[in-house]
mmCIF file with all atom_site columns, C-alpha atoms in Angstrom:
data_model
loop_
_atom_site.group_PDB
_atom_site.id
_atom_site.type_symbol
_atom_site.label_atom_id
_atom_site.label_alt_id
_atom_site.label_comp_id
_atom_site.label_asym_id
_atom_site.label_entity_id
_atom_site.label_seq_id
_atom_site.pdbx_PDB_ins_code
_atom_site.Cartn_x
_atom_site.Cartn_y
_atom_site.Cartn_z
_atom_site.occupancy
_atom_site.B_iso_or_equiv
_atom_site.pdbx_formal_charge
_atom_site.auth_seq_id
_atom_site.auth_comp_id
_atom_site.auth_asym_id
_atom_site.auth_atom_id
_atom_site.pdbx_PDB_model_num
ATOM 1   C CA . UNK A 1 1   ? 114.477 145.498 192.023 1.00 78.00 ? 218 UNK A CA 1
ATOM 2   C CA . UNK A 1 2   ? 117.523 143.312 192.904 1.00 86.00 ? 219 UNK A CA 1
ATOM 3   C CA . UNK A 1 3   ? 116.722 141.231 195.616 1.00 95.00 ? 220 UNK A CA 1
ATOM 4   C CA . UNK A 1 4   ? 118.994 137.648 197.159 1.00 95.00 ? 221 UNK A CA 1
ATOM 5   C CA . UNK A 1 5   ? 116.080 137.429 199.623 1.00 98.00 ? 222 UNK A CA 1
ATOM 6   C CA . UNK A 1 6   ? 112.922 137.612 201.128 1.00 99.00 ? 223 UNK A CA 1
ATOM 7   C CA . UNK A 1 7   ? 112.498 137.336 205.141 1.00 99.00 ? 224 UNK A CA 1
ATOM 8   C CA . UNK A 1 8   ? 109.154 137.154 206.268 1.00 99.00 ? 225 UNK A CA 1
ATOM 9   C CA . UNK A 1 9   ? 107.494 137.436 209.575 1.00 98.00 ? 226 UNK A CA 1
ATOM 10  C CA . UNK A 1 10  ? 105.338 134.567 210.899 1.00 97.00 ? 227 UNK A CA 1
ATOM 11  C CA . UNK A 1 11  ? 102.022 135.094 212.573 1.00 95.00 ? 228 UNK A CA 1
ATOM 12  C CA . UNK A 1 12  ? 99.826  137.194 210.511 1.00 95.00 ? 229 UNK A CA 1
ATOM 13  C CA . UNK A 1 13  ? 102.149 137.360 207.452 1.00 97.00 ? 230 UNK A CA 1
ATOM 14  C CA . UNK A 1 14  ? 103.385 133.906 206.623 1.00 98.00 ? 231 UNK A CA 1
ATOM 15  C CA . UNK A 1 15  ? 101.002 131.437 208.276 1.00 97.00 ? 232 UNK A CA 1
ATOM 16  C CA . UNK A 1 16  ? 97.336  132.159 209.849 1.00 97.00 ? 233 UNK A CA 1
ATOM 17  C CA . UNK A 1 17  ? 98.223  131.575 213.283 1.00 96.00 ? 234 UNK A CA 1
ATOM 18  C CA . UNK A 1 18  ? 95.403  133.422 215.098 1.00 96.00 ? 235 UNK A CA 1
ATOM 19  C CA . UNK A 1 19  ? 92.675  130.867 215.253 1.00 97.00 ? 236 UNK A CA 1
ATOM 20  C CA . UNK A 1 20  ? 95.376  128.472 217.574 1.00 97.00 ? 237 UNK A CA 1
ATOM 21  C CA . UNK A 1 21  ? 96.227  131.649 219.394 1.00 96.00 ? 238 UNK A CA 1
ATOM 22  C CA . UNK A 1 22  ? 92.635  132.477 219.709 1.00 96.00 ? 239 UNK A CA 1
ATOM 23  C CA . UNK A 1 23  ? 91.771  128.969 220.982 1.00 97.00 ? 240 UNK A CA 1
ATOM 24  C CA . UNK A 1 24  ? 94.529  129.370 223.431 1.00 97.00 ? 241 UNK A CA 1
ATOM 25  C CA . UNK A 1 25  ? 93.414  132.975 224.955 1.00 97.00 ? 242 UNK A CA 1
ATOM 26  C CA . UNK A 1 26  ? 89.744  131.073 225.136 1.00 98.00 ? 243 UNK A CA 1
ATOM 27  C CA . UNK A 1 27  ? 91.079  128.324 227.038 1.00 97.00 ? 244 UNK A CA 1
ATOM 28  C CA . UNK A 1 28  ? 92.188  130.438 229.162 1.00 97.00 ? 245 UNK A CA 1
ATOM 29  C CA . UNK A 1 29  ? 89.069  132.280 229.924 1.00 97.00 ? 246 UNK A CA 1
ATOM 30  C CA . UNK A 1 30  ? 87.415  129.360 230.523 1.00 97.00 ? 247 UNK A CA 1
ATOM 31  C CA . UNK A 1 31  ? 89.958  128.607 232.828 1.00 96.00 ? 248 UNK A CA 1
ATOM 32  C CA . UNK A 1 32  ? 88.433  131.999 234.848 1.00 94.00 ? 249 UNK A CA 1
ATOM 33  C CA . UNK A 1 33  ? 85.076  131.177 234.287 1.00 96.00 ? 250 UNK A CA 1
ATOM 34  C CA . UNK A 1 34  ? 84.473  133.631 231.700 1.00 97.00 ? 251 UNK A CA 1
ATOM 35  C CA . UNK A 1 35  ? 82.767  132.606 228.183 1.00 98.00 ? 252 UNK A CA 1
ATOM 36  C CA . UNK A 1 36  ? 84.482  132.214 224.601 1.00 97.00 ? 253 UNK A CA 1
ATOM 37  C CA . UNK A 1 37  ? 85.572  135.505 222.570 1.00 97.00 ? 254 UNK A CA 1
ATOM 38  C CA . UNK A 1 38  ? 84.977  135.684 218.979 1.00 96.00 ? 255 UNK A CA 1
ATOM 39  C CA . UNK A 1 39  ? 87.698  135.481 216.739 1.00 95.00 ? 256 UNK A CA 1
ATOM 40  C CA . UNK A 1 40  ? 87.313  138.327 215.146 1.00 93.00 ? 257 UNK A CA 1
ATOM 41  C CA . UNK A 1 41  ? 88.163  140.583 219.158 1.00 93.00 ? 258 UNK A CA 1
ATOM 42  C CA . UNK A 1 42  ? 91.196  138.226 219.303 1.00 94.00 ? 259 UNK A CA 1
ATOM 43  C CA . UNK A 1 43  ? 92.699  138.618 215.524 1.00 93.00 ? 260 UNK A CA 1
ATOM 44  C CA . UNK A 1 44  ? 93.731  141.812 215.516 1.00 90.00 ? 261 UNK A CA 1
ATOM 45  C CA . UNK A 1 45  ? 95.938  141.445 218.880 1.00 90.00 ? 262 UNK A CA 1
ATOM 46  C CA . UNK A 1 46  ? 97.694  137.995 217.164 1.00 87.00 ? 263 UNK A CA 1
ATOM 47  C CA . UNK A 1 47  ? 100.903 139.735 216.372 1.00 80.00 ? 264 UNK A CA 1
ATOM 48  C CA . UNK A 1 48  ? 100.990 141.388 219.479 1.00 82.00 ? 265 UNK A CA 1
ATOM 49  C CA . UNK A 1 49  ? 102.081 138.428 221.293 1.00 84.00 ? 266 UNK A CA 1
ATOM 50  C CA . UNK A 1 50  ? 101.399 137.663 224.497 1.00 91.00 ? 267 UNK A CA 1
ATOM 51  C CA . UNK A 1 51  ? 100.884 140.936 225.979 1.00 91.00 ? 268 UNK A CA 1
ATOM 52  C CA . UNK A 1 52  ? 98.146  141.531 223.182 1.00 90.00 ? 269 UNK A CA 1
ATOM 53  C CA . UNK A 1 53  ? 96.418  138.500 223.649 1.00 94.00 ? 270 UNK A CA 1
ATOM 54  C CA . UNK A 1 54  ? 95.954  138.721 227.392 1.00 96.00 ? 271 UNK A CA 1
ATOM 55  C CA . UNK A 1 55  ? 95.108  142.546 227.089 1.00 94.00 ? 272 UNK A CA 1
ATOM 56  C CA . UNK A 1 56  ? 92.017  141.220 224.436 1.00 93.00 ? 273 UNK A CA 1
ATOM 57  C CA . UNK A 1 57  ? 91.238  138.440 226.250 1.00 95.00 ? 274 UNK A CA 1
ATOM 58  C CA . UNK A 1 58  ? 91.120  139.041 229.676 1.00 95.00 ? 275 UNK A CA 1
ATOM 59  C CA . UNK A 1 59  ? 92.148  143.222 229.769 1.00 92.00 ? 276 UNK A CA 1
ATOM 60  C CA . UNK A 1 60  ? 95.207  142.550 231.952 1.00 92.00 ? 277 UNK A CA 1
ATOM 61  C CA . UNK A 1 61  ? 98.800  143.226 231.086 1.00 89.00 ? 278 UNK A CA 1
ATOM 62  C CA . UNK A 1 62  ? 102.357 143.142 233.115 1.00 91.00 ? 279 UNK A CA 1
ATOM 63  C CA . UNK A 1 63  ? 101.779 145.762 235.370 1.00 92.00 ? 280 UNK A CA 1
ATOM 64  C CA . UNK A 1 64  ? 99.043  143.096 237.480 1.00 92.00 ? 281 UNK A CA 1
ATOM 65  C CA . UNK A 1 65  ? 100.269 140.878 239.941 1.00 92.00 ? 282 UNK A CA 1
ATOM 66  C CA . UNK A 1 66  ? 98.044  137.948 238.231 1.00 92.00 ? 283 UNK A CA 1
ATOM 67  C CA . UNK A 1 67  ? 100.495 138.253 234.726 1.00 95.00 ? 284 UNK A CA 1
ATOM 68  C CA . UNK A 1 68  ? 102.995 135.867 235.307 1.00 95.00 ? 285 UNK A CA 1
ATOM 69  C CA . UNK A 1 69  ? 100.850 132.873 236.231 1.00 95.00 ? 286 UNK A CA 1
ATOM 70  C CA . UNK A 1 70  ? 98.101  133.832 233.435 1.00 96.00 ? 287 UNK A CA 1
ATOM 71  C CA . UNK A 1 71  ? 100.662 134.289 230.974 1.00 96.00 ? 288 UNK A CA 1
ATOM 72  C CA . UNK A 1 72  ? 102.230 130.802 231.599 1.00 97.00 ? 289 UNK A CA 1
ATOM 73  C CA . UNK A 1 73  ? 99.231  129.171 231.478 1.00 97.00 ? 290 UNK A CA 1
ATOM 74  C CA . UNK A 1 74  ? 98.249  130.501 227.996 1.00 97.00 ? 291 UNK A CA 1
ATOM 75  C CA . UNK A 1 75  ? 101.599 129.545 226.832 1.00 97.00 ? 292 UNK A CA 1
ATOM 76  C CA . UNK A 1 76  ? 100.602 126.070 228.244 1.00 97.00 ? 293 UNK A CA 1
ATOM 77  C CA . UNK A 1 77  ? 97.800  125.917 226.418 1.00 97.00 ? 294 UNK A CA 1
ATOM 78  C CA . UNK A 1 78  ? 99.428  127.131 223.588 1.00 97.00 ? 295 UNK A CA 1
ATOM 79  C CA . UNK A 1 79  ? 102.250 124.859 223.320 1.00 96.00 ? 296 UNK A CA 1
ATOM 80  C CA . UNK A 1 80  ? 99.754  121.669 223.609 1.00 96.00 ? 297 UNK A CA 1
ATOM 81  C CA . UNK A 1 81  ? 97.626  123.129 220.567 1.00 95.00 ? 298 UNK A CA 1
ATOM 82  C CA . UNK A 1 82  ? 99.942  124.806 218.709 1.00 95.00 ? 299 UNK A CA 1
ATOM 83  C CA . UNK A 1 83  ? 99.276  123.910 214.642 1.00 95.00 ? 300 UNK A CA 1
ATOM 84  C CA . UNK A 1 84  ? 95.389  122.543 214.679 1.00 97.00 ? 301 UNK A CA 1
ATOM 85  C CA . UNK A 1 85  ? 93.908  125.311 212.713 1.00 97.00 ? 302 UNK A CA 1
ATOM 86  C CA . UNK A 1 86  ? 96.753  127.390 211.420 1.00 98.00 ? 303 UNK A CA 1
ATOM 87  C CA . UNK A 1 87  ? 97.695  127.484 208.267 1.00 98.00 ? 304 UNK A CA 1
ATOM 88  C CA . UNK A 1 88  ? 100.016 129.066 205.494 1.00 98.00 ? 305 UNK A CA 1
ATOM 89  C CA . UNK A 1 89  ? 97.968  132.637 204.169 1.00 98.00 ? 306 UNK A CA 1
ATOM 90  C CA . UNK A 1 90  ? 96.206  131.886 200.716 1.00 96.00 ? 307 UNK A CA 1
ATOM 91  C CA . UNK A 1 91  ? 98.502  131.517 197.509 1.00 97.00 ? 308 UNK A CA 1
ATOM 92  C CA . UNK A 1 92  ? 101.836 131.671 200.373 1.00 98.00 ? 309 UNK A CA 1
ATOM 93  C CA . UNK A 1 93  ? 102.779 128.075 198.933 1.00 97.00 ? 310 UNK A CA 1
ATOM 94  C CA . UNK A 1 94  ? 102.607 129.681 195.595 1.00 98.00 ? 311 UNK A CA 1
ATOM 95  C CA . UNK A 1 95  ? 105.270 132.695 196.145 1.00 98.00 ? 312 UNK A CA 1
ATOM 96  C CA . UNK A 1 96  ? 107.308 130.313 197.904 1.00 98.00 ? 313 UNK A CA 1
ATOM 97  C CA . UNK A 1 97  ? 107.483 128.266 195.241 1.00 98.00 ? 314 UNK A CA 1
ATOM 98  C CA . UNK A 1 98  ? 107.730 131.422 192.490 1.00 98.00 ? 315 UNK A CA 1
ATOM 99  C CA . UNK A 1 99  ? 111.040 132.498 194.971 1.00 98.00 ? 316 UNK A CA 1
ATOM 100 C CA . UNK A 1 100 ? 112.478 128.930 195.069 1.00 98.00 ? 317 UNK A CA 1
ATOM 101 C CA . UNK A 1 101 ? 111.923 129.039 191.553 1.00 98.00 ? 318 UNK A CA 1
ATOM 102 C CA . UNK A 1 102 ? 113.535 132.362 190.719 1.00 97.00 ? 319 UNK A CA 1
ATOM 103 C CA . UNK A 1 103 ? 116.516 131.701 193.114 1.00 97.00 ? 320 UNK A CA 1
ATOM 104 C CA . UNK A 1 104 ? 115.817 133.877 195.973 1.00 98.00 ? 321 UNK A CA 1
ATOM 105 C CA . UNK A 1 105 ? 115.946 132.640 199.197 1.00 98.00 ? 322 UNK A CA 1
ATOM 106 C CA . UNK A 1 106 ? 113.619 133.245 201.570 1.00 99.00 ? 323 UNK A CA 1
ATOM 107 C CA . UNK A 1 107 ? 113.415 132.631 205.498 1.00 99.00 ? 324 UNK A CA 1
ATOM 108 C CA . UNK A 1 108 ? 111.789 133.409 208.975 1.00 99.00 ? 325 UNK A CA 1
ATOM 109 C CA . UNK A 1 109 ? 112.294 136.293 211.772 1.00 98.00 ? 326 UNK A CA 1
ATOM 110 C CA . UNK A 1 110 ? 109.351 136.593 214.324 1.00 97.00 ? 327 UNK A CA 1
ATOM 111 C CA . UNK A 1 111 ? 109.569 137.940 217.847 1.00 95.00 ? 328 UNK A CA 1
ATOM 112 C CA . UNK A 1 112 ? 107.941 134.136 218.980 1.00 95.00 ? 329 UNK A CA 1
ATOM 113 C CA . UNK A 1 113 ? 110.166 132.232 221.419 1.00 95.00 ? 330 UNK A CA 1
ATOM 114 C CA . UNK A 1 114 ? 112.018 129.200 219.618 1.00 97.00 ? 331 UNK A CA 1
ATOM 115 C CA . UNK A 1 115 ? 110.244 126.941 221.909 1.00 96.00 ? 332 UNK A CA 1
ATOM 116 C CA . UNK A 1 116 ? 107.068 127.317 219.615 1.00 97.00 ? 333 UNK A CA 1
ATOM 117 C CA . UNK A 1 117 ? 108.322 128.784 216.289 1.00 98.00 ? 334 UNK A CA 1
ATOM 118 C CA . UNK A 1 118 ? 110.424 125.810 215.594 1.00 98.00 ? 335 UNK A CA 1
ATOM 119 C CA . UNK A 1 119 ? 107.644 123.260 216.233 1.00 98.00 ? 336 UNK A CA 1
ATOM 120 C CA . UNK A 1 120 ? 105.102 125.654 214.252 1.00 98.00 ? 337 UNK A CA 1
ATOM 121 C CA . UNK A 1 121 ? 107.405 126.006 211.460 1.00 98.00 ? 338 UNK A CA 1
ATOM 122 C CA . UNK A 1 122 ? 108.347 122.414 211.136 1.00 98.00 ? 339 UNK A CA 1
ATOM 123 C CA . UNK A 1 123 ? 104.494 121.259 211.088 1.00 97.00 ? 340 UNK A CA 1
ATOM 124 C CA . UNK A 1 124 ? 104.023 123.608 208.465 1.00 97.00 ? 341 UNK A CA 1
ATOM 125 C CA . UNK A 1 125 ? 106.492 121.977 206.174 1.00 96.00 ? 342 UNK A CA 1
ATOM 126 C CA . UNK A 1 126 ? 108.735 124.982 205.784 1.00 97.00 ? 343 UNK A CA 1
ATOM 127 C CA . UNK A 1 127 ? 111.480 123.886 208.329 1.00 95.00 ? 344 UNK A CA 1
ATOM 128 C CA . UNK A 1 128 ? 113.904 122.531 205.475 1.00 95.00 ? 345 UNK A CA 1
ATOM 129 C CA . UNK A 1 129 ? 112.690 124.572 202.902 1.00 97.00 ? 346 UNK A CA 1
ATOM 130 C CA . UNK A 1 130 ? 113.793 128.127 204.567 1.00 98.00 ? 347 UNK A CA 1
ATOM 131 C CA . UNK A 1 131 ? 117.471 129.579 204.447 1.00 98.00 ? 348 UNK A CA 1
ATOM 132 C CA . UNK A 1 132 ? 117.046 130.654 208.112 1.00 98.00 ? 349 UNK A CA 1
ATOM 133 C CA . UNK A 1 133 ? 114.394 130.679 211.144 1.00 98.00 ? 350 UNK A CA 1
ATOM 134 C CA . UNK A 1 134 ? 115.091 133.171 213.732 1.00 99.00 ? 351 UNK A CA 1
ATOM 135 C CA . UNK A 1 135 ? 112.986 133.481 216.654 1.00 98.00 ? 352 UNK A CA 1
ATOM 136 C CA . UNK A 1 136 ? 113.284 136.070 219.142 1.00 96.00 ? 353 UNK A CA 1
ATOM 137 C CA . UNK A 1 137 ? 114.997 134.471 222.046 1.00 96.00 ? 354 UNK A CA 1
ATOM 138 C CA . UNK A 1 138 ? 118.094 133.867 219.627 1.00 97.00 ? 355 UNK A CA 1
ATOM 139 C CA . UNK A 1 139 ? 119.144 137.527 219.717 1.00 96.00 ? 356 UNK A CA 1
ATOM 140 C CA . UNK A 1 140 ? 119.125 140.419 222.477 1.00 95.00 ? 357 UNK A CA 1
ATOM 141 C CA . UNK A 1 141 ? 116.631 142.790 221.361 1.00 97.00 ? 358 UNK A CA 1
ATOM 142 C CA . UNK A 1 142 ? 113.154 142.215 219.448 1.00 96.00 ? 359 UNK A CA 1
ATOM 143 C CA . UNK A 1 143 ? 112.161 143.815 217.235 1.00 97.00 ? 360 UNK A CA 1
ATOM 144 C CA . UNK A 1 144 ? 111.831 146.500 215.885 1.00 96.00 ? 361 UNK A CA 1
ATOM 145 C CA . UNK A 1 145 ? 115.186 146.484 216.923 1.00 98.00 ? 362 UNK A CA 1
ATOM 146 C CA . UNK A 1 146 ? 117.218 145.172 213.585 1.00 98.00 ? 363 UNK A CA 1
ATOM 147 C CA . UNK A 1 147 ? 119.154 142.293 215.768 1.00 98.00 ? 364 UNK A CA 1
ATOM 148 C CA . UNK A 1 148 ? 117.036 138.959 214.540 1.00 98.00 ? 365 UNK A CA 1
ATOM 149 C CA . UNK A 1 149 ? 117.181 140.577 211.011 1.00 99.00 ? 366 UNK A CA 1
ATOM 150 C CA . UNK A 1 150 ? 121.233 141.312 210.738 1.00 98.00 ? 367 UNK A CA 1
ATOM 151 C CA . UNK A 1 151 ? 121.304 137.538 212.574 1.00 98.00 ? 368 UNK A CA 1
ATOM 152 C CA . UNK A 1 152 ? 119.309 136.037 209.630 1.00 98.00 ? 369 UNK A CA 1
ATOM 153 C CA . UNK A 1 153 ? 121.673 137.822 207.428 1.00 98.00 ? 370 UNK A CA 1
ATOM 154 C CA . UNK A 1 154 ? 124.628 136.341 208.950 1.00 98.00 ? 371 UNK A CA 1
ATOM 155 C CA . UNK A 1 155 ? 123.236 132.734 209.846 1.00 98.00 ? 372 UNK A CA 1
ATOM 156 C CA . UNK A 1 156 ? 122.241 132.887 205.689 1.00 98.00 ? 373 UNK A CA 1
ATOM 157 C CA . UNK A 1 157 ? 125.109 134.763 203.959 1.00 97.00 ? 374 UNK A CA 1
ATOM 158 C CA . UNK A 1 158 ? 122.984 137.577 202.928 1.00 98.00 ? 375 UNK A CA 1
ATOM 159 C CA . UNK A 1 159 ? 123.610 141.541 201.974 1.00 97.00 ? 376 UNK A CA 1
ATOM 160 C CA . UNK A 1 160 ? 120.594 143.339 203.929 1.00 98.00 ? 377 UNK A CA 1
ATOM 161 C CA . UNK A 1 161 ? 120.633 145.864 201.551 1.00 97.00 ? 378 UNK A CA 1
ATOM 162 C CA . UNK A 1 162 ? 119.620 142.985 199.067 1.00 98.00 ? 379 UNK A CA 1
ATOM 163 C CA . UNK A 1 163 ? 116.817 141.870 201.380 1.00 98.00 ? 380 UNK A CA 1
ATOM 164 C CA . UNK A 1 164 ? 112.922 142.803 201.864 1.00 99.00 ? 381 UNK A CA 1
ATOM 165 C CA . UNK A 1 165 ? 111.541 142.035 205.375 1.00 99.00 ? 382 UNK A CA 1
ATOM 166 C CA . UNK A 1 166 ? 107.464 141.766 204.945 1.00 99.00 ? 383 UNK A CA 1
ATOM 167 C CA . UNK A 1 167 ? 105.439 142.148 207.948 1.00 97.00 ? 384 UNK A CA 1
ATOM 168 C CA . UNK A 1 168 ? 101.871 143.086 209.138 1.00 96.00 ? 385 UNK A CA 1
ATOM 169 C CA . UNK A 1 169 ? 102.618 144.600 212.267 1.00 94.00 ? 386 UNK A CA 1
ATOM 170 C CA . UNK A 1 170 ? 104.815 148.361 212.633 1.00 95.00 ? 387 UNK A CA 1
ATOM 171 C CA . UNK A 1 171 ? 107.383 147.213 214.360 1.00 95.00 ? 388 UNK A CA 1
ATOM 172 C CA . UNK A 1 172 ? 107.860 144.976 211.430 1.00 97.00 ? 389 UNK A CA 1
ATOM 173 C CA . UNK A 1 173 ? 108.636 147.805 209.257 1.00 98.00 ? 390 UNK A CA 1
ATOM 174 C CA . UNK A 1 174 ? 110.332 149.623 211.748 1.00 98.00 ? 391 UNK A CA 1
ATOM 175 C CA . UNK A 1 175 ? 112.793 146.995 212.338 1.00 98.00 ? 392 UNK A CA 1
ATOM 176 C CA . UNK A 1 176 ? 113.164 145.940 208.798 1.00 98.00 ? 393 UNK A CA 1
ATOM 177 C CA . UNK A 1 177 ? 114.523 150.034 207.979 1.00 98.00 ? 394 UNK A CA 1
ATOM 178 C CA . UNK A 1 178 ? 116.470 149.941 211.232 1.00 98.00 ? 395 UNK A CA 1
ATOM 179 C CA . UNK A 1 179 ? 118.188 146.817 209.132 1.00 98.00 ? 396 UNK A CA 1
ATOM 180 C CA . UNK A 1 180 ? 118.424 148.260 206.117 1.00 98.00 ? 397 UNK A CA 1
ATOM 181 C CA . UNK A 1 181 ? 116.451 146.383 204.518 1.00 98.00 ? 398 UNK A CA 1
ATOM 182 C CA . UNK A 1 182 ? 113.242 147.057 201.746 1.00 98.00 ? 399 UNK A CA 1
ATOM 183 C CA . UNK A 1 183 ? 110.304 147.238 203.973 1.00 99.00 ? 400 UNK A CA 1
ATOM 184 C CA . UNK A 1 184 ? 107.040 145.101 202.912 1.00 99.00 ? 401 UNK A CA 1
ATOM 185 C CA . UNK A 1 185 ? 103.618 145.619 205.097 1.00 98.00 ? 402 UNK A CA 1
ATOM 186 C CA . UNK A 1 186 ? 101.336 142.800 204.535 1.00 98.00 ? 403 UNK A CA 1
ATOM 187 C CA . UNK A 1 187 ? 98.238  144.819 204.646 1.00 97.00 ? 404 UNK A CA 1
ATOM 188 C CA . UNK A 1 188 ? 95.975  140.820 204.657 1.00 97.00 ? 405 UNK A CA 1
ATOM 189 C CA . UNK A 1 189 ? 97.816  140.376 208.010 1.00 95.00 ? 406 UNK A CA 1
ATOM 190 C CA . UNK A 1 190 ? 96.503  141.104 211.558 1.00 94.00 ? 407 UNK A CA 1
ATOM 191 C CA . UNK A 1 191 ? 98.048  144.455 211.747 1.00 89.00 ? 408 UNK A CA 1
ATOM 192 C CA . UNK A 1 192 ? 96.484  145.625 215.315 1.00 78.00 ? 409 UNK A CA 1
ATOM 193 C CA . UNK A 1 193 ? 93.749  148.646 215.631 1.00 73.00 ? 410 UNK A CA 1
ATOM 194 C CA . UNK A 1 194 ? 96.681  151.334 216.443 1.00 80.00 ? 411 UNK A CA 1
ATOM 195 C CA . UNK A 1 195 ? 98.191  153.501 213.735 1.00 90.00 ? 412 UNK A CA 1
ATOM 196 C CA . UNK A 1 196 ? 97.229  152.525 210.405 1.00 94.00 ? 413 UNK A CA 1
ATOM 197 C CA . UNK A 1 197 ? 98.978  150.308 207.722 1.00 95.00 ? 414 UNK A CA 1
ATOM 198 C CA . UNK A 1 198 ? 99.390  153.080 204.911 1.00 95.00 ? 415 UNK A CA 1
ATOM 199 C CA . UNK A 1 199 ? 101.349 155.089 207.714 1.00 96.00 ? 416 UNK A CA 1
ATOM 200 C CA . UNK A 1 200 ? 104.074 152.679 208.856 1.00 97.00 ? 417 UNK A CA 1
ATOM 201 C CA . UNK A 1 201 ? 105.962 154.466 206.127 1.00 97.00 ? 418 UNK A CA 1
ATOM 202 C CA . UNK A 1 202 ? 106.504 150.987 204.535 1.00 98.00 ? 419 UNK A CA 1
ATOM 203 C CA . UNK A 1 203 ? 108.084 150.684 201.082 1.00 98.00 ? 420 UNK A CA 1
ATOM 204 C CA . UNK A 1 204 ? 105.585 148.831 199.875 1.00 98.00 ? 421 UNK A CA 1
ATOM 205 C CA . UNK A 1 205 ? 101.981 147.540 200.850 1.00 98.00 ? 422 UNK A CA 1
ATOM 206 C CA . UNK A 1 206 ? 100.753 144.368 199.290 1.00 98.00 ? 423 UNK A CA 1
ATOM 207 C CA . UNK A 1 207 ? 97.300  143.273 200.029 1.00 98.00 ? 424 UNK A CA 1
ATOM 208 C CA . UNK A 1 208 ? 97.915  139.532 199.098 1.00 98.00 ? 425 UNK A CA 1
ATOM 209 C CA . UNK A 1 209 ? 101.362 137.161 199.163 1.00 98.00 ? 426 UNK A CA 1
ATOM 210 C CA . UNK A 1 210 ? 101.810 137.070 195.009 1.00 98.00 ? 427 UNK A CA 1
ATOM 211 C CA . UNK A 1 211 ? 101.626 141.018 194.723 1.00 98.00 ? 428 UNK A CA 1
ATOM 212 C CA . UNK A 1 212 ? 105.075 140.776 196.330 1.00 98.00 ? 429 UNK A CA 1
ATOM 213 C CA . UNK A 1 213 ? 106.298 139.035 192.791 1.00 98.00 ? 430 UNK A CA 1
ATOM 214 C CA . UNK A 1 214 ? 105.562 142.529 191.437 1.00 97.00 ? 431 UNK A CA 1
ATOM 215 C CA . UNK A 1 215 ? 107.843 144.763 193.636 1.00 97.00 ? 432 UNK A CA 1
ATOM 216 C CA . UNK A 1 216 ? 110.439 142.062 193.164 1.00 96.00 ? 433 UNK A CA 1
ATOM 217 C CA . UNK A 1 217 ? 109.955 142.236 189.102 1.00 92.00 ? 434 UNK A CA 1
ATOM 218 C CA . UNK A 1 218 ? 108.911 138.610 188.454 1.00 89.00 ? 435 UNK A CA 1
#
């Protein structure tokens, strides 16, 4: 297929982000007085931000009067431990590089707040590397509204007809078709314990970052 670009979403499709995030929601129980979960409770709620990591961690979610204050003081935690363990997903550097190569440009969208994508991204090494980074606070509506993905297009001159949007989470797909854009569901991703990966109704489903050089015909 003809493709200018490739915009990918962070946590649990770019970068391994869930054992900070996990740290983070521990911290926090500790914080309570309760003990550590394992990793593997937390992983699947990674892309669900911070309403899915306080649900895992601690079972609450906006409707309790405790939210606010716990959900600040995970960010908190966050924020002062926010690239120890995370890392790009195995063989990422190498599609980035096959793209770069090839021509096609390739940048960020994630629902994360600025505030923490920009400092992730940029101790990643991808900050100068990517045509764009949006983050979720730069547009009105997350997704899977299309807004961050038609503002990527504009911030980096791009046709979205001519772009694939890979994510591991629904609303990833769903927002990447509400864009017009070819949908990609990264099925080694966190993708949640909801409604299952082979019916998001995704374009394609890739099971590792280089089987995406396939649907693109490289």
């Amino acid at each position: 297929m003809s493709v200018d670009a490739v915009l990918f979403d962070l946590d649990g499709t770019l970068a391994d982000t869930a054992p900070d995030l996990g740290a983070a929601a521990n911290r926090l129980r500790a914080d309570v007085g309760l003990p550590p979960l394992p990793l593997e409770i937390l992983r699947p709620h990674t892309s669900s931000g911070v309403r899915g990591m306080l649900h895992a961690a601690l079972d609450t979610g906006p409707q309790d009067s405790a939210f606010p204050d716990l959900s600040a003081r995970f960010l908190a935690h966050y924020r002062d431990n926010l690239c120890v363990a995370s890392r790009l997903f195995d063989r990422m550097h190498e599609l980035l590089d096959a793209l770069e190569d090839n021509a096609i440009k390739w940048g960020i969208v994630t629902n994360k707040r600025s505030a923490f994508t920009d400092p992730l991204v940029d101790a990643l090494g991808l900050s100068t590397r990517a045509c764009c980074v949006v983050s979720g606070d730069a547009a009105p509506r997350l997704k899977p509204a299309p807004d961050t993905l038609l503002l990527a297009c504009q911030i980096a001159s791009l046709d979205a007809s001519r772009c694939i949007y890979v994510g591991d989470d629904q609303r990833d797909i769903e927002a990447g078709r509400n864009a017009g854009m070819t949908t990609v569901a990264a099925a080694y991703g966190y993708l949640g314990l909801e409604v299952p990966v082979s019916e998001w109704q995704a374009d394609h489903i890739i099971h590792g970052p280089m089987e995406l050089l396939q649907i693109i015909g490289l």
